mmCIF file of C-alpha atoms and ligand atoms in Angstrom:
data_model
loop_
_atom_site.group_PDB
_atom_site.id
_atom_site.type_symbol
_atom_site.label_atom_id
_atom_site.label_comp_id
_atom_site.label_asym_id
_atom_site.label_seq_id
_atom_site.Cartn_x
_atom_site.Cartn_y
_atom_site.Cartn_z
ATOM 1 C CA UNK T 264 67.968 75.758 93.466
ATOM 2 C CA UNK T 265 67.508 79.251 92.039
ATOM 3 C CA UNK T 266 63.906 78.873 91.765
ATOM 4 C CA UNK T 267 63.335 82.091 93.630
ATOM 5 C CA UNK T 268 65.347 83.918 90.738
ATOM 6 C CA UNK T 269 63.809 81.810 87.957
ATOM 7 C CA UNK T 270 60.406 83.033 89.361
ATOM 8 C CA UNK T 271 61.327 86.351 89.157
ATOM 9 C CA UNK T 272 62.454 86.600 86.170
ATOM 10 C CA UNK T 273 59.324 84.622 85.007
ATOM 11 C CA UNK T 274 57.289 87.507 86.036
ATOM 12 C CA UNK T 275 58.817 90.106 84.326
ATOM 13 C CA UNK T 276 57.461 88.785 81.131
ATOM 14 C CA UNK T 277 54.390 87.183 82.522
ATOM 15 C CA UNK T 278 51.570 88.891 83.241
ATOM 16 C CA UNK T 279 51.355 91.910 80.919
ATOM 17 C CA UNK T 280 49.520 91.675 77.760
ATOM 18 C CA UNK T 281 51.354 94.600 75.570
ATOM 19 C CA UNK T 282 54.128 93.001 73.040
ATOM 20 C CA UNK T 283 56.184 95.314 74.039
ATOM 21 C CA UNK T 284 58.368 97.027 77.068
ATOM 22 C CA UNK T 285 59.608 99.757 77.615
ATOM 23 C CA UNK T 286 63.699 99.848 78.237
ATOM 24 C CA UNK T 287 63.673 101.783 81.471
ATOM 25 C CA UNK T 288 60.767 99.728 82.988
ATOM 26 C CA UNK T 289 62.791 96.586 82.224
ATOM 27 C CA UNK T 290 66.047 97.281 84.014
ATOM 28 C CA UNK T 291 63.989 98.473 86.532
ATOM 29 C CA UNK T 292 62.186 95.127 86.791
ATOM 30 C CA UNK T 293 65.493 93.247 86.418
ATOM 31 C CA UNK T 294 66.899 95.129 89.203
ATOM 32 C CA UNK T 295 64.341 94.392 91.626
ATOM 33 C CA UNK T 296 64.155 90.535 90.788
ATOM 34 C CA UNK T 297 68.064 90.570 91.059
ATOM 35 C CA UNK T 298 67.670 92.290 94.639
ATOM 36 C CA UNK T 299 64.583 90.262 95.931
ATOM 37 C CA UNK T 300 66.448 87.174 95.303
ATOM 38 C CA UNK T 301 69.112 88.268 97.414
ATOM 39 C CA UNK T 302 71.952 89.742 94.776
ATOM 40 C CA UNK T 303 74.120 91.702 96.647
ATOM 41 C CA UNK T 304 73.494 95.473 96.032
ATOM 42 C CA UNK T 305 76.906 95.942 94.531
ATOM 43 C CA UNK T 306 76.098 93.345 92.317
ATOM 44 C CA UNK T 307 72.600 94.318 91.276
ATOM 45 C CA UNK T 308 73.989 97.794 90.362
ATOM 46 C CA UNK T 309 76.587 96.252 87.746
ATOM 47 C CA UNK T 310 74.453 93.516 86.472
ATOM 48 C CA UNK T 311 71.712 96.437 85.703
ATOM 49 C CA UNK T 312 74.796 98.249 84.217
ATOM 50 C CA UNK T 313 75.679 96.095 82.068
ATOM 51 C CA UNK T 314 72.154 95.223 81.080
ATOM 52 C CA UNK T 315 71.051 98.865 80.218
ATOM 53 C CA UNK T 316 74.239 98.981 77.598
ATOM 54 C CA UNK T 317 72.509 96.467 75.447
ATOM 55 C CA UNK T 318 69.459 98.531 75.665
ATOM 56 C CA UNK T 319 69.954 101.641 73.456
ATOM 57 C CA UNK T 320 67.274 103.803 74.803
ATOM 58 C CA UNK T 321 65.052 103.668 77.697
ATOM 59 C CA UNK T 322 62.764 105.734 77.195
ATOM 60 C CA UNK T 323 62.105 103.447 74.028
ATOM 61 C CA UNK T 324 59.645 100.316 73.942
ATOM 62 C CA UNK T 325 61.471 97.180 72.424
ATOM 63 C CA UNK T 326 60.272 93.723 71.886
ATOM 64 C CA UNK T 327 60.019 90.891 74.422
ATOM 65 C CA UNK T 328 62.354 88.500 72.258
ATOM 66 C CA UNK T 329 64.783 91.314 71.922
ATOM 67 C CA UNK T 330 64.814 92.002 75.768
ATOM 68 C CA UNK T 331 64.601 88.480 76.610
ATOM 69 C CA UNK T 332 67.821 88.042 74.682
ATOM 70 C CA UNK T 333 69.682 90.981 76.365
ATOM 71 C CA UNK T 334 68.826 89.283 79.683
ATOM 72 C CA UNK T 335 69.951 86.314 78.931
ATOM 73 C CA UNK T 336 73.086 87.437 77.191
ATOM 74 C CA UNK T 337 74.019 89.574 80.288
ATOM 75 C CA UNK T 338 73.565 86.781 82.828
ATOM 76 C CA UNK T 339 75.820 84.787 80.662
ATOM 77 C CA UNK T 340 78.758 86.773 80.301
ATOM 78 C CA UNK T 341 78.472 86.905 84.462
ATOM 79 C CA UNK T 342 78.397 83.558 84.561
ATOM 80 C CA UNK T 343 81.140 82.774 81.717
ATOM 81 C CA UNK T 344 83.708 84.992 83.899
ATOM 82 C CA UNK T 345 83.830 82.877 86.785
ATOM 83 C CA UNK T 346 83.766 79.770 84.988
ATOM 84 C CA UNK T 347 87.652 78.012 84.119
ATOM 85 C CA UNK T 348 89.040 74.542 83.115
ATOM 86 C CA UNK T 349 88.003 72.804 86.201
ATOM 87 C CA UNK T 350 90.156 69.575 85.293
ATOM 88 C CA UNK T 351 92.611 71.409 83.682
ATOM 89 C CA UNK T 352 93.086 73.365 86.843
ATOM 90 C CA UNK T 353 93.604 70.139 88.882
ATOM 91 C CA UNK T 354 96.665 69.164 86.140
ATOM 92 C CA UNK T 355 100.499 69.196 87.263
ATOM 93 C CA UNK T 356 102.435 68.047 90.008
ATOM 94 C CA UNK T 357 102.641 64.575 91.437
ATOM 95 C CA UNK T 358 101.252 64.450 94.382
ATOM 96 C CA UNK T 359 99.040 67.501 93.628
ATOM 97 C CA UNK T 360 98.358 69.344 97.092
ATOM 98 C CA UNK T 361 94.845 71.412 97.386
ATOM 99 C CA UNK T 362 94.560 73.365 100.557
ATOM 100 C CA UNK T 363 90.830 73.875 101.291
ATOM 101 C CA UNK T 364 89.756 77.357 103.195
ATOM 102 C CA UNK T 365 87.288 78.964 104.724
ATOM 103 C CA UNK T 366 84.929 80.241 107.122
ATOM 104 C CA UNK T 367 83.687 77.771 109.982
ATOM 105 C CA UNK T 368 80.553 75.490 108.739
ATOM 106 C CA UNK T 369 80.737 76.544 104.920
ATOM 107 C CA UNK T 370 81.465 73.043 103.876
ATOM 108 C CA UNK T 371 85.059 72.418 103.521
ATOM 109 C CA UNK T 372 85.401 68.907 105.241
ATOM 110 C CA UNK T 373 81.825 67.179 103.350
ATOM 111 C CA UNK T 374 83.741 69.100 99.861
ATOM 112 C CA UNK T 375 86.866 67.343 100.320
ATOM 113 C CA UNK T 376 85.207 63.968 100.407
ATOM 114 C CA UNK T 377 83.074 65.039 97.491
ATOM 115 C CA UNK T 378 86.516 65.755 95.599
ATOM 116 C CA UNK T 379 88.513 62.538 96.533
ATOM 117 C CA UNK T 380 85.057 60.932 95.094
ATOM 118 C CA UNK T 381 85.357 63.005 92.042
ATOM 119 C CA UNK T 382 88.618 62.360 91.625
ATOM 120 C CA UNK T 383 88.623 58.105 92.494
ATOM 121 C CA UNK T 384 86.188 58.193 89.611
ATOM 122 C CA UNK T 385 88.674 59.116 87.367
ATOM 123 C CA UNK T 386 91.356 56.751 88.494
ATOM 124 C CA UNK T 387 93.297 59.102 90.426
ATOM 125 C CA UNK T 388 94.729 57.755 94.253
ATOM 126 C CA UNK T 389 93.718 60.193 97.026
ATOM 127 C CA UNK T 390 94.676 60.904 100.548
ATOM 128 C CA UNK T 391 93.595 62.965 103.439
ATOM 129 C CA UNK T 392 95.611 64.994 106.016
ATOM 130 C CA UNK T 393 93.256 65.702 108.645
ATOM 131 C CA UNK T 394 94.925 69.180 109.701
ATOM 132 C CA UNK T 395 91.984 70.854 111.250
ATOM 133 C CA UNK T 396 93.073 69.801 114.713
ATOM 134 C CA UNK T 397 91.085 72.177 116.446
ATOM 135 C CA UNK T 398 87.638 72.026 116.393
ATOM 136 C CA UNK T 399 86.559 69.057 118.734
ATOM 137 C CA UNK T 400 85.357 65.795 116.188
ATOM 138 C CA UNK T 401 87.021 67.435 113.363
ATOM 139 C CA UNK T 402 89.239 64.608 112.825
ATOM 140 C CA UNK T 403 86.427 62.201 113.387
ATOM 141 C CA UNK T 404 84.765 63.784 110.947
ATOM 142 C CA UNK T 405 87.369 63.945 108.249
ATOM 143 C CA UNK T 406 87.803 59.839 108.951
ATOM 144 C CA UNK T 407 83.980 59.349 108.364
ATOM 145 C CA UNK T 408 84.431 60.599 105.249
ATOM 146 C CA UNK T 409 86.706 59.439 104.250
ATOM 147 C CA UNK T 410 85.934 55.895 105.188
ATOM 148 C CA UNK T 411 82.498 56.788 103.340
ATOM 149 C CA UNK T 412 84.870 57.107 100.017
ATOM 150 C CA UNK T 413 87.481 54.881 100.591
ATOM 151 C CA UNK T 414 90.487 56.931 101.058
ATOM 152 C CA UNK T 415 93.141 56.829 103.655
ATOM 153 C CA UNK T 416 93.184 59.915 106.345
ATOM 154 C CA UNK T 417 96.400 60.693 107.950
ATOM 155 C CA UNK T 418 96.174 62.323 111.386
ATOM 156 C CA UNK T 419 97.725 62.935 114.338
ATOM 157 C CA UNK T 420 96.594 64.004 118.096
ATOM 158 C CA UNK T 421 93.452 66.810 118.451
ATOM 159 C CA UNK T 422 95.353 70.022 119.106
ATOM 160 C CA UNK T 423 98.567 68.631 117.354
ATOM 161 C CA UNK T 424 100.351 71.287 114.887
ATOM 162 C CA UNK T 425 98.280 70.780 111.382
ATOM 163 C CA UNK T 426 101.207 72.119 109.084
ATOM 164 C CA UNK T 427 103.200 68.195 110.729
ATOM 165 C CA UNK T 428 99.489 66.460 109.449
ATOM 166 C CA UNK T 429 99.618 68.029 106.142
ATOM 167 C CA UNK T 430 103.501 67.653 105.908
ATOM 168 C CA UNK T 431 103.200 63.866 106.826
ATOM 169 C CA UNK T 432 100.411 63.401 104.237
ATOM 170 C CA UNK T 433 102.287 64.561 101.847
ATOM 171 C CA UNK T 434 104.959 62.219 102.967
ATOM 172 C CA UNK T 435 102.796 59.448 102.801
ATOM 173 C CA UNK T 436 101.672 60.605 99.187
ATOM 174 C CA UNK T 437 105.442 61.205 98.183
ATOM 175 C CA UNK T 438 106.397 57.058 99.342
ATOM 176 C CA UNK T 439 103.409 55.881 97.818
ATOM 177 C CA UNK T 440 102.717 57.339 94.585
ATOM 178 C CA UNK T 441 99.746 58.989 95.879
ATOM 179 C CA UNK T 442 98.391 61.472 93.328
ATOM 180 C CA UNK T 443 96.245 63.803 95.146
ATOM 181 C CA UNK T 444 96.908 65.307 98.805
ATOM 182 C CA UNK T 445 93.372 67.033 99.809
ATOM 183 C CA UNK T 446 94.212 68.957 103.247
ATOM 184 C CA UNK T 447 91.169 69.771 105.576
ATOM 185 C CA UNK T 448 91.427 73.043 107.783
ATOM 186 C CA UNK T 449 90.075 74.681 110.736
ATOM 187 C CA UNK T 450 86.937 76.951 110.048
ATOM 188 C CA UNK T 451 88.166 80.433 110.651
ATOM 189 C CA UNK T 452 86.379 83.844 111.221
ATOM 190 C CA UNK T 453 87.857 86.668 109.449
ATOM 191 C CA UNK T 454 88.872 88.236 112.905
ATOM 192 C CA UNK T 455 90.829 85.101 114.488
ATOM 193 C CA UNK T 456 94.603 86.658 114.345
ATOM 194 C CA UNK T 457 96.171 83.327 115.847
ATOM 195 C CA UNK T 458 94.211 80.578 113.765
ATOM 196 C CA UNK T 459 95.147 82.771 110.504
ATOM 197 C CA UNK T 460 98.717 82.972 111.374
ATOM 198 C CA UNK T 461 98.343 78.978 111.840
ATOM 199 C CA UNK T 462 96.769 79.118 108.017
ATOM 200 C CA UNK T 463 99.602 80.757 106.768
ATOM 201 C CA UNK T 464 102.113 78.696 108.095
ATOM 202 C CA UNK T 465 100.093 75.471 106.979
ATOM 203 C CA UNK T 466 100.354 77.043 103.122
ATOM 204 C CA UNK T 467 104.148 78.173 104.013
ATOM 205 C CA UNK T 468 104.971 74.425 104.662
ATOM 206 C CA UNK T 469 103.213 72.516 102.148
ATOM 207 C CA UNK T 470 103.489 75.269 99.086
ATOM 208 C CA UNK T 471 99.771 73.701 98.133
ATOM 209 C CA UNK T 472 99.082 73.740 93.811
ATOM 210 C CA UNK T 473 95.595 74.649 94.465
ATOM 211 C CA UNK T 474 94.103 76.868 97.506
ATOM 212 C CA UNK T 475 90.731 76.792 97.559
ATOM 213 C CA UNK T 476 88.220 79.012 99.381
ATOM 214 C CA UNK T 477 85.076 77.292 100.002
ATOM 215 C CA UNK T 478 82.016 79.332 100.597
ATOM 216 C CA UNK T 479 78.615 78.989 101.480
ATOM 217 C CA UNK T 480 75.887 79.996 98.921
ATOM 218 C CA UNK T 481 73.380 80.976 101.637
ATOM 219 C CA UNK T 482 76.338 83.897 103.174
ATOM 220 C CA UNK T 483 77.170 84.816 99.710
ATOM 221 C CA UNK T 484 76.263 88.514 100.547
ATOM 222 C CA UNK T 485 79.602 88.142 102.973
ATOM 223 C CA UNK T 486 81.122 86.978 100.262
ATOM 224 C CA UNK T 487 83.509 90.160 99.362
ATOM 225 C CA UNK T 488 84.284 90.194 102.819
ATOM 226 C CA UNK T 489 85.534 86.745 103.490
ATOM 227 C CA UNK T 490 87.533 86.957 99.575
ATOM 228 C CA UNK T 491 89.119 89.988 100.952
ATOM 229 C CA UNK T 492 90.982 88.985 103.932
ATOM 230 C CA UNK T 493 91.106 85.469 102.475
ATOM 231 C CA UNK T 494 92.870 86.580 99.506
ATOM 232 C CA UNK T 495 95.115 89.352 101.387
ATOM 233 C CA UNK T 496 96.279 86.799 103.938
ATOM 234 C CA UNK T 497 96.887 83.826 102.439
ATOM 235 C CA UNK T 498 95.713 83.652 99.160
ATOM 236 C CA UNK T 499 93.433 80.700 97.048
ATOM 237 C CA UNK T 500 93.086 80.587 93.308
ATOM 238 C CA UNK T 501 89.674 79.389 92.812
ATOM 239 C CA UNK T 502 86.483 78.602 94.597
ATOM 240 C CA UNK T 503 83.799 76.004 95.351
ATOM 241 C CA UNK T 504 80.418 77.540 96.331
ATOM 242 C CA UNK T 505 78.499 74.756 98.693
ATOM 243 C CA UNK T 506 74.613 73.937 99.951
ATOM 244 C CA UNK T 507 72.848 75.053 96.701
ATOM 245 C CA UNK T 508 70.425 72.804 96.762
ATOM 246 C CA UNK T 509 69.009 74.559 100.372
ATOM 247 C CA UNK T 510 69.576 78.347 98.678
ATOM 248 C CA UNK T 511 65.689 79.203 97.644
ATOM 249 C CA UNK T 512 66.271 82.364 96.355
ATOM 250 C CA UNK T 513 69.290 81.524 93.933
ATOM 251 C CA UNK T 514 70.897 84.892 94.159
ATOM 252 C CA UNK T 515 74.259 83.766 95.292
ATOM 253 C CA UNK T 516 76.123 82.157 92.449
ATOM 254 C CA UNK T 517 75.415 86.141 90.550
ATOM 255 C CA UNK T 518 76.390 87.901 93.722
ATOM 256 C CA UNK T 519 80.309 85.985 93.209
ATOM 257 C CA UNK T 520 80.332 86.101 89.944
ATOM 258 C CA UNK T 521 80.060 89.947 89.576
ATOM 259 C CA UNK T 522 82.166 90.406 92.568
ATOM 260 C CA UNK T 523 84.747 88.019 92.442
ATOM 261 C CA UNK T 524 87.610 88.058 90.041
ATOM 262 C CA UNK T 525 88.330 83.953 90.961
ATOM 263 C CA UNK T 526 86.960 80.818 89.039
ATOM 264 C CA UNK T 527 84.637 79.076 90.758
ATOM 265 C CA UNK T 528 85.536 75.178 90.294
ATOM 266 C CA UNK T 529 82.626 73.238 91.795
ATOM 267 C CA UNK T 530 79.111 73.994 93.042
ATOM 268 C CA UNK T 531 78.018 71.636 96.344
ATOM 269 C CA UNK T 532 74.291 70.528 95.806
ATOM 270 C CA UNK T 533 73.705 68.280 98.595
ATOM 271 C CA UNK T 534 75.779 66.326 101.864
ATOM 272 C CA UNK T 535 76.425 63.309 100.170
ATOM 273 C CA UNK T 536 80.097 62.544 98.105
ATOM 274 C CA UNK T 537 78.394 62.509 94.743
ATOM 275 C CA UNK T 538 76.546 65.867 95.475
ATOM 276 C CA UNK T 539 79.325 67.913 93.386
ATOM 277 C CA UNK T 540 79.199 69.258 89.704
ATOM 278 C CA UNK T 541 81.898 70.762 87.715
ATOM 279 C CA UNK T 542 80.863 74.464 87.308
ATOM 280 C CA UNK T 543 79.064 75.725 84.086
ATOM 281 C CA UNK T 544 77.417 78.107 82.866
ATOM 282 C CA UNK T 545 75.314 76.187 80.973
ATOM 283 C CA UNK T 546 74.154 74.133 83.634
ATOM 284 C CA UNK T 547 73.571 77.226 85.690
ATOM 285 C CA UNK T 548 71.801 79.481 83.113
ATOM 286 C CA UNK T 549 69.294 76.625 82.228
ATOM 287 C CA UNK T 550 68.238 76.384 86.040
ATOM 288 C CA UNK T 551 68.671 80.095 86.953
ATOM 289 C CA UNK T 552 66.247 81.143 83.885
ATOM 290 C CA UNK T 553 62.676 80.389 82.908
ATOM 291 C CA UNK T 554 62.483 78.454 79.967
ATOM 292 C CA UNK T 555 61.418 81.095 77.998
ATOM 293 C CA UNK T 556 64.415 83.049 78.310
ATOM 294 C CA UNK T 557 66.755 80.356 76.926
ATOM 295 C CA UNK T 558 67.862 80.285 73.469
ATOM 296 C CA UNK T 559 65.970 77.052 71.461
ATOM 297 C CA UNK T 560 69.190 75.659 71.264
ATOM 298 C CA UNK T 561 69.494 75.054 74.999
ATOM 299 C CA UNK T 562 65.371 74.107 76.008
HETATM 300 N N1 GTP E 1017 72.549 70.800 101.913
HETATM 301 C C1 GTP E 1017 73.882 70.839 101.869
HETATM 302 N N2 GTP E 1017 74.602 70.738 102.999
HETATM 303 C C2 GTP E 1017 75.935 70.797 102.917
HETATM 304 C C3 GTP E 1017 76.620 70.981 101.688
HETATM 305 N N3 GTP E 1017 77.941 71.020 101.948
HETATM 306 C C4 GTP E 1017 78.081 70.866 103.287
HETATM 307 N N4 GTP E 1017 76.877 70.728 103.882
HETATM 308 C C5 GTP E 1017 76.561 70.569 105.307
HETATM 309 O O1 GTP E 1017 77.042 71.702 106.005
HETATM 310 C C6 GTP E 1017 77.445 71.343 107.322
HETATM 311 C C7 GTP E 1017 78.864 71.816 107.577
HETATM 312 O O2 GTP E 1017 79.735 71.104 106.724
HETATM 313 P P1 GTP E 1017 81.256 70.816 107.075
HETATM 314 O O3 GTP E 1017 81.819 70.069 105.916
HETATM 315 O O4 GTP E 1017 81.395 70.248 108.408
HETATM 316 O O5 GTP E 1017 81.792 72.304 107.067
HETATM 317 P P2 GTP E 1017 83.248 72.819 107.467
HETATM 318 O O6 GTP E 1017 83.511 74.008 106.636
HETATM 319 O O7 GTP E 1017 84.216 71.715 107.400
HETATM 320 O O8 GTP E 1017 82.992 73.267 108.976
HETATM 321 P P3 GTP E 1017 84.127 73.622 110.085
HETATM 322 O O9 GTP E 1017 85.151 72.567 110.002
HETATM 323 O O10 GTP E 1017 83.383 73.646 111.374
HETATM 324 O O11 GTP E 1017 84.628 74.982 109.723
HETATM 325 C C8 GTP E 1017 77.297 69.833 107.396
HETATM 326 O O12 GTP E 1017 76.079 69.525 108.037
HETATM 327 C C9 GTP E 1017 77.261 69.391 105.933
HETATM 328 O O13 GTP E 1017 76.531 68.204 105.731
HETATM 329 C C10 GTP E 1017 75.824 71.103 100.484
HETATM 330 O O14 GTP E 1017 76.308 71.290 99.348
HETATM 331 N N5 GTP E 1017 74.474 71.031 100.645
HETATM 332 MG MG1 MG E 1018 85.562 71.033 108.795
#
């Protein structure tokens, strides 16, 4: 998990023998570690941006402690502007209905069993509509799952209408005092008019608290892309960014963060239910930079 980026970075200071860099050979050297570890270009360009600010003058030499500090300041504020109250954003009505989007294969169905996990563990009662009744197994899946956790999974026939699965879970929640409705969805390509029409009658139906788009760290470069129409079609307030643990380079989690305007709730680091962290920065910055870079407060 970002050890590509962590490498990088490494270099930069490694190496050269001089006490001293020079501003404009810095940036430079930041901008090509961002873009080897697979930073978006977009991104890249206002990372560097907001990295030469700190630096008054480039054509001056400054210190590595001072640089290293402007690096790591700069990486933070990215990081610190996707990050919200991840529980607090999970607060308010009872039962509490989170739609889960996305692209096909980014990890929407393994996340929701990660969250009813999460959420078991703090005493809260979960249950599953299984509304992506389209993809062959889907619903097979979904029960796996959540027999793996323990939770109930309502669903109905393969090619059934999934707005009547989600509307019947939350029925089921409603009768039972079931807190949290977690409501699996067909994979969908950007392009697909007919299964985004379906998506928008699913969110039409069961007025969800919480849409989330799920996305997958290793097609983060797609990212803007898949936010856009996302986010013009249907809408989602926050995200979960899945299969860290297999993204070498690391670049992803800065490519969102500069591009997206949305929190990012959770980060996936692995296919089993407990392989799901609250986002933070913290956590992120101490992985994503060498130790050298990090404040002694946080080594
Ligand atoms: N390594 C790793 N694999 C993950 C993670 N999250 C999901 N996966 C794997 O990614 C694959 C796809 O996951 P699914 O949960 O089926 O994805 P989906 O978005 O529901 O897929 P569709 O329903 O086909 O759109 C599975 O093999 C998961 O085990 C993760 O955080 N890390
Ligand atoms: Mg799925």
């Amino acid at each position: 998990m970002f050890k590509g980026l962590k490498n990088k970075f490494s270099n930069i200071f490694g190496g050269e023998s001089e006490t001293e860099i020079r501003g404009s050979t810095f940036i430079q050297n930041v901008y090509e570690a961002l873009l080897e570890s697979d930073v978006s270009l977009e991104a890249t360009e206002k990372i560097s941006q907001v990295l030469a600010k700190k630096i008054q003058d480039p054509k001056k030499k400054y210190s590595r402690e001072m640089l290293k500090k402007n690096l790591y300041d700069t990486v933070f504020e990215f990081l610190q502007g996707v990050t919200a109250d991840t529980w607090g954003m999970l607060q308010g009505n009872s039962p509490f209905k989170i739609l889960f989007l996305g692209i096909n294969g980014t990890g929407k169905t393994t996340t929701i069993a990660k969250m009813a996990r999460f959420l078991i563990e703090r005493n809260r009662r979960v249950v599953l509509a299984a509304s992506d009744t389209f993809r062959a197994g889907a619903i097979d899946q979904l029960s796996y799952q959540g027999e793996r956790v323990g939770v109930k999974v309502i669903k109905h026939q393969p090619g059934s209408d999934p707005s009547a699965v989600a509307y019947d879970a939350i029925e089921h929640a409603r009768s039972r005092g079931i807190d949290y409705v977690l409501i699996d969805t067909a994979g969908r390509m950007q392009n697909n008019i007919n299964l985004r029409e379906e998506m928008k009658k699913i969110k039409r139906v069961t007025q969800p608290d919480l849409t989330i788009l799920v996305i997958d760290s290793m097609a983060a470069n797609d990212v803007m892309e898949q936010s856009k129409t996302f986010s013009r079609e249907i809408g989602f307030d926050g995200l979960i960014v899945t299969k860290l643990d297999t993204d070498a380079r690391g670049g992803s989690i800065l490519t969102i963060s500069s591009e997206l305007k949305k929190p990012i709730l959770f980060i996936g680091t692995g296919q089993n239910p407990e392989d799901l962290m609250e986002f933070s920065p913290q956590w992120v910055i101490k992985k994503m930079l060498p130790e050298e870079l990090l404040p002694s407060s946080q080594t």
